[in-house]
C-alpha positions as semicolon CSV with decimal commas, in nm:
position;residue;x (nm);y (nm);z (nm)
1;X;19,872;15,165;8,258
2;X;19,978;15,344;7,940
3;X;20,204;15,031;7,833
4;X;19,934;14,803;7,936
5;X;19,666;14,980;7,664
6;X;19,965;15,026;7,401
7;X;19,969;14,607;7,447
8;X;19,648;14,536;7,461
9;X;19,561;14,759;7,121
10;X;19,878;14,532;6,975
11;X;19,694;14,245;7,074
12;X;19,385;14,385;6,901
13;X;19,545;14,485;6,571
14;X;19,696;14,133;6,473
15;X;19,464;13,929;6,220
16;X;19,490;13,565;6,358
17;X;19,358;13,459;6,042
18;X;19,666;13,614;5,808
19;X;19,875;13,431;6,074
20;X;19,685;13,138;5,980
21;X;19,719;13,203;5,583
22;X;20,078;13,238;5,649
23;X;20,177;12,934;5,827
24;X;19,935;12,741;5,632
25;X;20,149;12,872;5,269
26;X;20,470;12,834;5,472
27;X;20,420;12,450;5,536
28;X;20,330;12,396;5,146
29;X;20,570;12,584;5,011
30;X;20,809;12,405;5,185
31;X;20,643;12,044;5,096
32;X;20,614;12,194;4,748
33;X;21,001;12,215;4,713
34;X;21,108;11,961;4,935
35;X;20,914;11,759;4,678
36;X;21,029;11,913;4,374
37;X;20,719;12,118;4,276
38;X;20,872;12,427;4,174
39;X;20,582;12,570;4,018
40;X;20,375;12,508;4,351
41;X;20,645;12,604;4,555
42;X;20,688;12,953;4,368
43;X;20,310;13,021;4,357
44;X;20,286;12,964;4,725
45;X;20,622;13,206;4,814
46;X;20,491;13,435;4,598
47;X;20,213;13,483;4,780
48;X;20,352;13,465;5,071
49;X;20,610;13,732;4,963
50;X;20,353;13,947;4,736
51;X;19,962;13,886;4,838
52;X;20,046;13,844;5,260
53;X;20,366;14,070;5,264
54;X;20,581;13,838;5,455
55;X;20,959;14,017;5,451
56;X;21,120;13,723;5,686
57;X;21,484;13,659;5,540
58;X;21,393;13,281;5,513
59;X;21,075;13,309;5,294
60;X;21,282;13,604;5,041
61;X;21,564;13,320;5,047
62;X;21,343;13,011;4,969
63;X;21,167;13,225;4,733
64;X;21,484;13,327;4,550
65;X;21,629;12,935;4,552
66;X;21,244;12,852;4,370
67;X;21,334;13,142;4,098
68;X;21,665;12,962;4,076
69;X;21,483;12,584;4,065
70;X;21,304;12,722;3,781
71;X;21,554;12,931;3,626
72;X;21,451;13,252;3,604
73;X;21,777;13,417;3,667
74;X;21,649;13,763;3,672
75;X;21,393;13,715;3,944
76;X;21,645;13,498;4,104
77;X;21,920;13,763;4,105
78;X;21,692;14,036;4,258
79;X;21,550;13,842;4,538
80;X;21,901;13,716;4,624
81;X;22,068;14,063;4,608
82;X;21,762;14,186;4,837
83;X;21,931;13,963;5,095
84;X;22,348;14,038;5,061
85;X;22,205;14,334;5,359
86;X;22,094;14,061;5,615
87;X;22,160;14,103;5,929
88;X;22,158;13,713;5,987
89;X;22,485;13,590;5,838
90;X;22,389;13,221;5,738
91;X;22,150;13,385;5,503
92;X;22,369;13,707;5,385
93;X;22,646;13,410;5,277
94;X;22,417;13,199;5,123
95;X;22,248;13,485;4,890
96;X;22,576;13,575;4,801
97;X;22,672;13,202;4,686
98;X;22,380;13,232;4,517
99;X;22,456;13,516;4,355
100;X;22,835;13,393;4,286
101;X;22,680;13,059;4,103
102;X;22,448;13,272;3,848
103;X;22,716;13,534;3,758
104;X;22,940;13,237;3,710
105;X;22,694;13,098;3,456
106;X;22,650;13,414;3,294
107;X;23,022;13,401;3,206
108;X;23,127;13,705;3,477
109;X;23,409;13,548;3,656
110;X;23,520;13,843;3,855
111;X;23,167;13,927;3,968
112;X;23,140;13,552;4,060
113;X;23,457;13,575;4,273
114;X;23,369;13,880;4,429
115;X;23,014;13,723;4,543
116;X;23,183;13,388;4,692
117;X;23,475;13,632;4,885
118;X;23,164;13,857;5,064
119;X;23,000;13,470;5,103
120;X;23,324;13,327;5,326
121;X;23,335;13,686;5,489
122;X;22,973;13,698;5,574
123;X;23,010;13,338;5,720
124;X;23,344;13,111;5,746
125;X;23,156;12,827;5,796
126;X;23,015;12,778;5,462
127;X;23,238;12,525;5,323
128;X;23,073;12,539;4,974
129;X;23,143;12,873;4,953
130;X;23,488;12,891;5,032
131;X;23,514;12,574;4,792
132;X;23,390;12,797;4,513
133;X;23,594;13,081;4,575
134;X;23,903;12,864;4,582
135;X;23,866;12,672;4,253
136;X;23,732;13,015;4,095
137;X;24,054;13,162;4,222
138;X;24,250;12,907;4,099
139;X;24,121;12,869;3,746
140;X;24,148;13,264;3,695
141;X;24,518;13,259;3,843
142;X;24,613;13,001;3,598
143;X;24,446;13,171;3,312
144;X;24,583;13,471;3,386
145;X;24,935;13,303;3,390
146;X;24,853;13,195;3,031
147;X;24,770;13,526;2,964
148;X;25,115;13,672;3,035
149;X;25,322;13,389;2,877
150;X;25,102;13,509;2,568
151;X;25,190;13,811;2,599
152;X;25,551;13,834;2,727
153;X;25,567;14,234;2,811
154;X;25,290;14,190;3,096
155;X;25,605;13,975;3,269
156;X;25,672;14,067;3,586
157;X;26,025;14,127;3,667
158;X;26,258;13,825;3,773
159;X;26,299;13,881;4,165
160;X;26,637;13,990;4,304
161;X;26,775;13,793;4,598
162;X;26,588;14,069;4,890
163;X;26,282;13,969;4,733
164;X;26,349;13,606;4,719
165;X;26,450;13,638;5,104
166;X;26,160;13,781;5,126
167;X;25,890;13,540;4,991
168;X;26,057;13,262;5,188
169;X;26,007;13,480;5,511
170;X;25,676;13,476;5,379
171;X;25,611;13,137;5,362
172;X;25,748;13,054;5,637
173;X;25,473;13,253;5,806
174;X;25,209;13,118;5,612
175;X;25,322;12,751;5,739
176;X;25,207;12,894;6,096
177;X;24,876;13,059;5,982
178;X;25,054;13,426;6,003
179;X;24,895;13,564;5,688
180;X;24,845;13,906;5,809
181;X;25,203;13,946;5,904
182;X;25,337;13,760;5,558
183;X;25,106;14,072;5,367
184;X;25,228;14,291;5,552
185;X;25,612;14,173;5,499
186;X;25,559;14,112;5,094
187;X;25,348;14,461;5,067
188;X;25,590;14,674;5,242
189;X;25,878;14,505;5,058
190;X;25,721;14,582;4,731
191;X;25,778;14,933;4,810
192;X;26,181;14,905;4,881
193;X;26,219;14,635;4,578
194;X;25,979;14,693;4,260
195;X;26,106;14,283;4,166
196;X;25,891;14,221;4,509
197;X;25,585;14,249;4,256
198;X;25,744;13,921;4,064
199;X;25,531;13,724;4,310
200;X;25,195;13,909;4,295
201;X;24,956;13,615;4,263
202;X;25,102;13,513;4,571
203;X;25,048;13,873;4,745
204;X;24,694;13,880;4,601
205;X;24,592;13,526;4,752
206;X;24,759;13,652;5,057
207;X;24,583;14,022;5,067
208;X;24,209;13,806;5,019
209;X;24,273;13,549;5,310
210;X;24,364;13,830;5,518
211;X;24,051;13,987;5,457
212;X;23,844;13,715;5,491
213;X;23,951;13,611;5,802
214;X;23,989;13,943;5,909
215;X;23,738;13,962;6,266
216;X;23,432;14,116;6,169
C-alpha cells in the first residue's frame, strides 16, 4: 500500500505540460540543425538545457556540437568536458573527439592526443577517432624525429645486438596482435640494456595500443 501511494504521488508530481515543452523543443532543435539553423538550433537547446533543465547526455551533446556549429569554442569546450564523465560510452568518446578537434585547433597537440586516446578507450568503435589519434600520432612522432636530428645530443643510443634481438622478438609479436606481451618484452629489456631505449617511439606506440585495448 505504501509503494502504491509513493507511485501514485510520482504520478501526481510530473507536469505533462513541461513534458510537452520538452519534446516539442527536442523535435526543433533537431530540425533546426539537421537543417543548418544554428542559431535556432542553439536557442532551442538552450532552453532546453537552461529554461526546462533537461540534463539527458544527448541534449548536453547536441547542445555542445551547436556551440561548435557556431564556433564558440569556449561554450563548446565546457559542455563537451561536462560529458568526458558519461556513463554511456558512444557519448563519453564522442565529447572527447570533440574536445581532441578544438584543442587541435587551438594549436595544443598533446592535449589533442590525449582527448582522441580517452575517445578510442571510451569506445573502439569510433573509427574517426582512432583515425585522429593515429595521424596526430604520426605527425608528432615525425616532428619529434626532426627535433632530435636538430639537435644531435637528444640521440638515443645506437642499439647493441640484445636489443636488436629484441625488437625483432617484438615485432614478431606485433605481426600476431601480441602487443601486451611485445611491451612487456621491450620494457623489461630496457632495464637490462639502456640501448633498448634506441627504439622508444616504437615502445611508446606500443605502451598506448596496449592501453587502449586494454578490457575495460
Amino acid at each position: 500500500m505504501k509503494y502504491l501511494l509513493a507511485a501514485l504521488l510520482a504520478a501526481l508530481l510530473i507536469d505533462p505540460g513541461k513534458i510537452a515543452r520538452e519534446n516539442r523543443a527536442k523535435s526543433e532543435a533537431r530540425e533546426a540543425y539537421t537543417s543548418g539553423d544554428y542559431k535556432k538550433a542553439l536557442e532551442k537547446y538552450k532552453y532546453l538545457a537552461d529554461s526546462l533543465g533537461v540534463r539527458e547526455d544527448e541534449v548536453l551533446l547536441n547542445l555542445g556540437h551547436t556551440y561548435f556549429q557556431t564556433n564558440d569554442t569556449t561554450n563548446a569546450i565546457s559542455t563537451y568536458q561536462s560529458l568526458v564523465g558519461s556513463m554511456n560510452v558512444a557519448v563519453r568518446s564522442k565529447a572527447n573527439q570533440q574536445l581532441g578537434i578544438l584543442h587541435h585547433r587551438q594549436g595544443k597537440m598533446e592535449a589533442a592526443l590525449a582527448d582522441f586516446k580517452a575517445a578510442v578507450k571510451a569506445d573502439a568503435a569510433n573509427i574517426d577517432a582512432r583515425y585522429n589519434y593515429e595521424m596526430l600520432k604520426r605527425k608528432l612522432d615525425e616532428k619529434k624525429k626532426e627535433d632530435e636530428k636538430k639537435n644531435p645530443k637528444n640521440k638515443p643510443p645506437e642499439p647493441s645486438a640484445y636489443a636488436k634481438k629484441l625488437k625483432a622478438q617484438a615485432d614478431a609479436l606485433v605481426a600476431q596482435f601480441r602487443f601486451g606481451e611485445a611491451n612487456t618484452l621491450m620494457t623489461e629489456g630496457a632495464k637490462k640494456d639502456p640501448t633498448v631505449m634506441h627504439y622508444q617511439d616504437f615502445m611508446t606506440r606500443l605502451q598506448d595500443v596496449t592501453t587502449i585495448n586494454k578490457p575495460k
